[in-house]
Coordinates of C-alpha atoms in Angstrom, one line a residue:
X1 CA 0.0 0.0 0.0
X2 CA 1.3 3.4 -0.9
X3 CA 2.2 5.5 2.1
X4 CA 0.8 9.0 1.7
X5 CA 3.1 11.1 3.6
X6 CA 2.3 14.2 1.6
X7 CA -1.4 14.0 2.1
X8 CA -2.7 17.4 3.1
X9 CA -6.1 18.0 4.5
X10 CA -8.3 19.5 1.8
X11 CA -8.1 23.2 2.1
X12 CA -11.6 24.6 2.7
X13 CA -13.1 27.3 0.5
X14 CA -13.6 29.5 3.5
X15 CA -10.0 29.1 4.7
X16 CA -7.9 32.3 4.3
X17 CA -4.2 31.5 4.5
X18 CA -1.8 34.0 6.0
X19 CA 0.8 35.0 3.3
X20 CA 2.6 37.3 5.7
X21 CA 3.6 34.9 8.4
X22 CA 7.2 34.3 7.5
X23 CA 8.1 37.9 6.7
X24 CA 6.3 39.1 9.9
X25 CA 8.3 36.7 12.0
X26 CA 11.7 37.2 10.3
X27 CA 11.8 40.9 9.6
X28 CA 8.4 42.6 10.3
X29 CA 7.9 44.3 7.0
X30 CA 7.6 43.9 3.3
X31 CA 8.4 46.2 0.4
X32 CA 6.0 46.7 -2.5
X33 CA 6.0 49.0 -5.5
X34 CA 2.8 50.9 -6.3
X35 CA 2.7 53.1 -9.4
X36 CA 6.4 54.2 -8.8
X37 CA 5.5 55.3 -5.2
X38 CA 6.9 52.4 -3.1
X39 CA 5.3 51.3 0.1
X40 CA 6.8 49.6 3.2
X41 CA 4.1 47.3 4.6
X42 CA 4.3 46.9 8.4
X43 CA 3.3 43.4 9.4
X44 CA 3.4 43.2 13.2
X45 CA 0.5 44.2 15.4
X46 CA 2.6 46.3 17.8
X47 CA 4.2 48.3 14.9
X48 CA 0.9 48.7 13.2
X49 CA -0.7 50.1 16.4
X50 CA 2.3 52.4 17.1
X51 CA 2.3 53.8 13.6
X52 CA -1.5 54.4 13.6
X53 CA -1.2 56.3 16.8
X54 CA 1.8 58.5 15.8
X55 CA 0.1 61.0 13.5
X56 CA 2.9 63.5 13.6
X57 CA 5.5 61.2 11.9
X58 CA 3.0 59.1 9.9
X59 CA 0.4 61.5 8.4
X60 CA -3.0 61.0 6.7
X61 CA -3.2 64.6 5.5
X62 CA -0.9 64.0 2.5
X63 CA -1.8 64.6 -1.2
X64 CA -5.4 63.3 -1.6
X65 CA -5.4 59.6 -2.5
X66 CA -1.8 58.9 -1.5
X67 CA -2.4 57.1 1.7
X68 CA -4.6 54.6 -0.1
X69 CA -2.8 51.5 -1.4
X70 CA -3.1 51.2 -4.4
X71 CA -2.7 55.0 -4.6
X72 CA -5.7 57.0 -5.9
X73 CA -3.7 60.2 -6.6
X74 CA -4.3 59.6 -10.4
X75 CA -8.0 59.4 -10.1
X76 CA -9.1 62.0 -7.5
X77 CA -8.0 65.3 -6.0
X78 CA -10.8 65.6 -3.4
X79 CA -9.7 65.0 0.1
X80 CA -11.7 62.3 1.9
X81 CA -13.0 63.6 5.2
X82 CA -12.2 62.9 8.1
X83 CA -10.0 60.0 6.7
X84 CA -7.3 62.2 5.1
X85 CA -7.2 64.9 7.8
X86 CA -4.8 64.9 10.8
X87 CA -5.4 66.2 14.3
X88 CA -6.4 68.7 15.6
X89 CA -8.7 69.4 12.5
X90 CA -9.5 65.7 12.3
X91 CA -11.3 65.8 15.7
X92 CA -13.6 68.6 14.6
X93 CA -14.8 66.7 11.5
X94 CA -15.0 63.5 13.4
X95 CA -17.1 65.0 16.3
X96 CA -19.5 66.3 13.6
X97 CA -20.1 63.0 11.9
X98 CA -19.7 60.5 14.7
X99 CA -23.2 60.7 16.2
X100 CA -24.7 60.2 12.7
X101 CA -22.6 57.0 12.2
X102 CA -23.6 55.7 15.6
X103 CA -27.3 55.6 14.6
X104 CA -27.1 51.9 13.8
X105 CA -27.3 51.2 17.6
X106 CA -30.8 52.7 17.7
X107 CA -33.7 50.2 17.9
X108 CA -35.6 51.6 15.0
X109 CA -32.5 51.5 12.7
X110 CA -31.8 47.9 13.7
X111 CA -35.5 46.9 13.1
X112 CA -35.3 48.4 9.6
X113 CA -32.0 46.7 8.9
X114 CA -33.5 43.4 10.1
X115 CA -36.4 43.7 7.7
X116 CA -34.0 44.4 4.8
X117 CA -31.8 41.4 5.6
X118 CA -34.6 39.0 6.3
X119 CA -36.3 39.9 3.0
X120 CA -33.1 39.2 1.1
X121 CA -32.4 35.9 2.9
X122 CA -36.0 34.8 2.1
X123 CA -35.4 35.9 -1.5
X124 CA -32.3 33.7 -1.9
X125 CA -33.9 30.7 -0.1
X126 CA -36.7 30.8 -2.7
X127 CA -34.2 30.5 -5.6
X128 CA -32.0 27.5 -6.6
X129 CA -28.4 28.5 -7.0
X130 CA -27.3 32.1 -6.5
X131 CA -24.1 34.0 -7.2
X132 CA -23.6 35.4 -3.7
X133 CA -21.3 38.4 -4.5
X134 CA -23.6 40.2 -6.9
X135 CA -27.0 38.7 -6.0
X136 CA -26.7 38.8 -2.2
X137 CA -23.8 40.7 -0.7
X138 CA -23.9 43.7 -3.1
X139 CA -27.6 44.0 -2.7
X140 CA -27.4 43.7 1.1
X141 CA -24.6 46.3 1.3
X142 CA -26.5 48.8 -1.0
X143 CA -29.9 48.4 0.6
X144 CA -28.4 48.8 4.1
X145 CA -26.5 51.9 3.0
X146 CA -29.8 53.6 2.3
X147 CA -30.4 53.5 6.1
X148 CA -27.0 54.9 6.9
X149 CA -27.6 57.9 4.5
X150 CA -31.3 58.1 5.5
X151 CA -32.5 58.2 1.9
X152 CA -35.2 56.3 0.1
X153 CA -34.7 52.5 -0.2
X154 CA -35.2 52.6 -4.0
X155 CA -31.9 54.4 -4.4
X156 CA -30.1 51.2 -3.7
X157 CA -30.9 50.0 -7.2
X158 CA -28.7 52.7 -8.7
X159 CA -25.7 51.6 -6.6
X160 CA -26.3 47.9 -7.3
X161 CA -26.1 48.9 -11.0
X162 CA -22.6 50.2 -10.5
X163 CA -21.3 46.7 -9.7
X164 CA -19.0 45.7 -6.9
X165 CA -16.1 48.1 -7.1
X166 CA -16.5 51.9 -7.0
X167 CA -12.9 52.7 -8.0
X168 CA -12.0 49.5 -9.8
X169 CA -12.9 47.7 -13.0
X170 CA -11.8 44.3 -14.3
X171 CA -8.9 46.0 -16.1
X172 CA -7.5 48.4 -13.6
X173 CA -7.1 48.6 -9.8
X174 CA -7.8 52.4 -10.1
X175 CA -10.2 53.2 -12.8
X176 CA -10.9 56.9 -13.4
X177 CA -14.0 56.3 -15.5
X178 CA -15.5 54.2 -12.7
X179 CA -14.6 56.8 -10.1
X180 CA -16.2 59.6 -12.2
X181 CA -19.6 57.7 -12.1
X182 CA -19.5 58.1 -8.3
X183 CA -18.2 61.7 -8.4
X184 CA -20.8 62.9 -10.9
X185 CA -23.5 61.1 -8.9
X186 CA -22.4 62.8 -5.7
X187 CA -22.4 66.3 -7.3
X188 CA -26.0 65.7 -8.4
X189 CA -27.1 64.5 -5.0
X190 CA -25.3 67.4 -3.1
X191 CA -26.9 70.0 -5.5
X192 CA -30.3 68.3 -4.9
X193 CA -29.9 68.5 -1.1
X194 CA -28.8 72.1 -1.3
X195 CA -32.0 73.0 -3.2
X196 CA -34.3 70.8 -1.2
X197 CA -32.9 70.0 2.2
X198 CA -34.3 66.9 4.0
X199 CA -33.2 64.8 6.9
X200 CA -30.5 62.8 4.9
X201 CA -26.8 62.9 5.5
X202 CA -26.1 65.2 2.5
X203 CA -28.4 67.8 4.0
X204 CA -27.0 67.4 7.5
X205 CA -23.5 68.1 6.2
X206 CA -24.5 71.0 4.1
X207 CA -26.1 72.7 7.1
X208 CA -23.1 72.0 9.4
X209 CA -20.3 74.2 10.5
X210 CA -16.8 73.1 11.4
X211 CA -14.7 75.7 13.4
X212 CA -17.4 78.3 12.7
X213 CA -17.2 77.9 8.9
X214 CA -20.0 76.3 6.9
X215 CA -18.9 73.1 5.2
X216 CA -18.2 73.6 1.5
X217 CA -19.7 71.3 -1.2
X218 CA -16.2 69.9 -1.7
X219 CA -15.9 69.0 2.0
X220 CA -19.4 67.4 1.9
X221 CA -18.3 65.4 -1.2
X222 CA -15.2 64.3 0.7
X223 CA -17.3 62.8 3.4
X224 CA -19.6 61.1 0.9
X225 CA -16.8 59.6 -1.2
X226 CA -15.5 58.0 2.0
X227 CA -18.9 56.7 3.0
X228 CA -19.5 55.1 -0.4
X229 CA -16.0 53.8 -1.2
X230 CA -14.9 52.8 2.3
X231 CA -17.9 50.6 3.1
X232 CA -18.5 48.9 -0.2
X233 CA -15.9 46.2 -1.0
X234 CA -15.2 45.7 2.7
X235 CA -18.8 44.9 3.6
X236 CA -19.3 42.8 0.5
X237 CA -16.2 40.8 1.4
X238 CA -17.2 40.4 5.1
X239 CA -20.7 39.2 4.1
X240 CA -19.6 36.8 1.4
X241 CA -16.7 35.3 3.4
X242 CA -19.0 34.8 6.4
X243 CA -21.5 32.9 4.2
X244 CA -18.7 30.7 2.9
X245 CA -17.6 30.0 6.5
X246 CA -21.1 29.0 7.6
X247 CA -21.5 26.8 4.5
X248 CA -18.5 24.8 5.7
X249 CA -19.2 25.0 9.4
X250 CA -22.9 24.4 9.8
X251 CA -22.4 23.5 13.5
X252 CA -21.1 27.0 14.2
X253 CA -24.3 28.5 12.8
X254 CA -26.3 26.1 15.0
X255 CA -24.2 27.1 18.0
X256 CA -24.9 30.8 17.3
X257 CA -28.6 30.0 17.1
X258 CA -28.4 28.3 20.5
X259 CA -26.1 30.9 22.1
X260 CA -27.1 34.3 20.7
X261 CA -25.1 35.9 23.5
X262 CA -21.8 35.1 21.7
X263 CA -22.9 36.6 18.3
X264 CA -21.1 39.9 19.2
X265 CA -17.8 38.0 19.8
X266 CA -18.4 35.9 16.6
X267 CA -18.6 39.1 14.6
X268 CA -15.3 40.4 16.0
X269 CA -13.7 37.1 15.2
X270 CA -14.9 36.8 11.6
X271 CA -13.7 40.3 10.8
X272 CA -10.4 39.6 12.5
X273 CA -9.9 36.4 10.5
X274 CA -11.2 37.7 7.1
X275 CA -9.8 41.3 7.5
X276 CA -11.9 42.7 4.7
X277 CA -9.4 45.6 4.1
X278 CA -5.8 44.4 3.7
X279 CA -4.0 47.6 4.7
X280 CA -4.0 51.4 4.8
X281 CA -1.1 53.8 4.2
X282 CA 0.5 56.8 5.8
X283 CA 3.0 59.3 4.5
X284 CA 6.2 59.7 6.5
X285 CA 7.2 63.3 7.6
X286 CA 10.8 62.6 8.7
X287 CA 13.5 60.0 8.4
X288 CA 12.6 57.3 10.8
X289 CA 12.9 53.6 11.6
X290 CA 10.3 50.8 12.0
X291 CA 11.6 47.4 13.2
X292 CA 15.2 48.4 12.6
X293 CA 14.3 49.3 9.0
X294 CA 15.1 52.8 7.8
X295 CA 12.2 54.7 6.3
X296 CA 12.8 58.0 4.5
X297 CA 11.0 61.3 4.7
X298 CA 8.0 61.6 2.3
X299 CA 8.0 57.9 1.5
X300 CA 4.9 55.7 2.3
X301 CA 4.3 53.0 4.8
X302 CA 1.2 50.8 5.2
X303 CA -0.3 49.3 8.3
X304 CA -1.2 45.8 7.2
X305 CA -4.3 45.0 9.2
X306 CA -4.6 41.6 7.7
X307 CA -1.1 40.6 8.9
X308 CA -1.4 42.2 12.3
X309 CA -4.6 40.3 12.9
X310 CA -2.7 36.9 12.5
X311 CA 0.2 38.0 14.7
X312 CA 0.8 35.0 17.1
X313 CA 2.4 37.4 19.6
X314 CA -1.1 38.7 20.2
X315 CA -3.5 36.0 19.1
X316 CA -3.6 32.4 20.3
X317 CA -4.2 30.0 17.3
X318 CA -4.4 33.0 14.9
X319 CA -5.2 30.9 11.9
X320 CA -8.3 29.4 13.4
X321 CA -11.8 31.0 13.7
X322 CA -12.6 30.8 17.4
X323 CA -16.2 32.2 17.6
X324 CA -16.1 33.1 21.3
X325 CA -12.4 34.3 21.3
X326 CA -11.9 35.9 24.7
X327 CA -9.0 38.2 23.9
X328 CA -9.3 39.8 20.5
X329 CA -7.4 43.1 20.0
X330 CA -7.9 43.0 16.3
X331 CA -7.4 46.0 14.0
X332 CA -9.7 45.0 11.1
X333 CA -11.5 48.4 11.6
X334 CA -8.2 50.2 11.9
X335 CA -6.8 51.6 15.1
X336 CA -6.5 54.9 17.1
X337 CA -8.2 58.2 16.0
X338 CA -8.8 57.0 12.4
X339 CA -10.6 53.8 13.4
X340 CA -13.4 53.1 10.9
X341 CA -16.3 55.5 11.0
X342 CA -18.6 52.9 9.5
X343 CA -17.7 50.2 12.0
X344 CA -20.9 50.4 14.0
X345 CA -23.0 50.0 10.8
X346 CA -20.8 47.1 9.6
X347 CA -21.0 45.3 12.9
X348 CA -24.7 45.6 13.0
X349 CA -25.0 44.2 9.5
X350 CA -23.0 41.1 10.5
X351 CA -24.9 40.7 13.8
X352 CA -28.3 40.9 12.1
X353 CA -27.1 38.6 9.2
X354 CA -25.8 35.9 11.6
X355 CA -29.1 35.9 13.6
X356 CA -31.2 35.8 10.4
X357 CA -29.1 32.9 8.9
X358 CA -29.2 31.0 12.2
X359 CA -33.0 31.3 12.4
X360 CA -34.0 30.8 8.8
X361 CA -31.3 28.7 7.0
X362 CA -31.1 24.9 7.0
X363 CA -28.1 24.4 4.8
X364 CA -25.7 26.3 2.6
X365 CA -23.8 24.5 -0.2
X366 CA -21.0 26.0 -2.2
X367 CA -21.2 25.0 -5.8
X368 CA -18.2 26.8 -7.5
X369 CA -16.2 29.9 -7.0
X370 CA -13.3 32.1 -8.1
X371 CA -11.1 33.6 -5.4
X372 CA -10.1 37.2 -5.3
X373 CA -6.4 37.2 -4.8
X374 CA -4.6 40.5 -4.2
X375 CA -0.9 40.7 -5.2
X376 CA 1.3 42.8 -3.0
X377 CA 4.9 42.2 -4.1
X378 CA 6.0 38.9 -2.7
X379 CA 2.6 38.4 -0.9
X380 CA -0.5 36.9 -2.6
X381 CA -3.5 37.5 -0.3
X382 CA -6.9 36.0 -0.7
X383 CA -9.3 38.8 0.3
X384 CA -12.6 37.2 -0.8
X385 CA -14.2 35.9 -4.0
X386 CA -14.7 37.5 -7.4
X387 CA -17.8 35.2 -7.5
X388 CA -19.1 32.3 -5.5
X389 CA -22.2 30.3 -6.3
X390 CA -24.2 28.7 -3.4
X391 CA -27.4 26.9 -2.8
X392 CA -29.1 28.2 0.3
X393 CA -32.0 26.2 1.7
X394 CA -34.4 27.2 4.4
X395 CA -35.2 25.2 7.5

């Protein structure tokens, strides 16, 4: 009988390998080129947190688009707010928008979100096979965004029509034509709100003052670009990847049905494990060093959330999903003063989704899929799926 020493366990579809492990342990960073503006990726949790905190040496308020990796300098010149602003101004903008972005904690908001997600789950149960990314996750993300903006539900159809990526097409990681669809749309919406104010986010911003000055249309557009672009791919990845996980771990879904009190912890663990956004950049203001590595003034670093979230110095069994993980200092929503503005909304989506799946779904079967692999120099990172077909059956 042949002795199968090389037999590996079959890699699950919902398994996301950690491509950064060796570099994180051996040297703590990786170097990548990005449109001739190189980036040093920081891979260890402690370095990522330190860098996020040190806004004087590692700034966000650089040329608009430059802290994003891949850089968006070529496709926009509007500053995203408060994301590309440093303290002390950052705090003034953040204080203005923070209460609005905490609305998902309100009972009425959660009730509306639950209705949206339950209807969508019922819709896919009634069908045979569905392509989850475009027929479930994109719809869920877009329909729930109408709540965050406080605008009519029907508007979601426009956004669904844009496809999954706001700034990206199949051909290019930064597509100016795609970006202009969003920018032109926002100009129209801001003009509409200026003429006919309502109780939506556009109108709130247009009527607001920061430091005694009325917000300009350009500043309003900066907040809105962030709201649209920042929460699109990320929420779609988180929702799709979670469904793939529950397809292959039906006992976990059953456990969450029986122990609803751990759903909050499960959400944190799924976003840690899947890290829907790989990294975010900063621009360096002086010659400095990170993990003994010299970094020059005006060069770029990135805080690799995905690597930091698998750092065995901070997480026990980092490559396993432990639904009730006790200690989970993950940075999937960023860290320090620039932590994700939309995190409350995203967490609420995942909580409601898990509860709905646990109560309504009997089985989820993955039929076929194409992985979405990001290439960052020596690292190939699976961030989600370009498409994944599933059959979702009710109880």
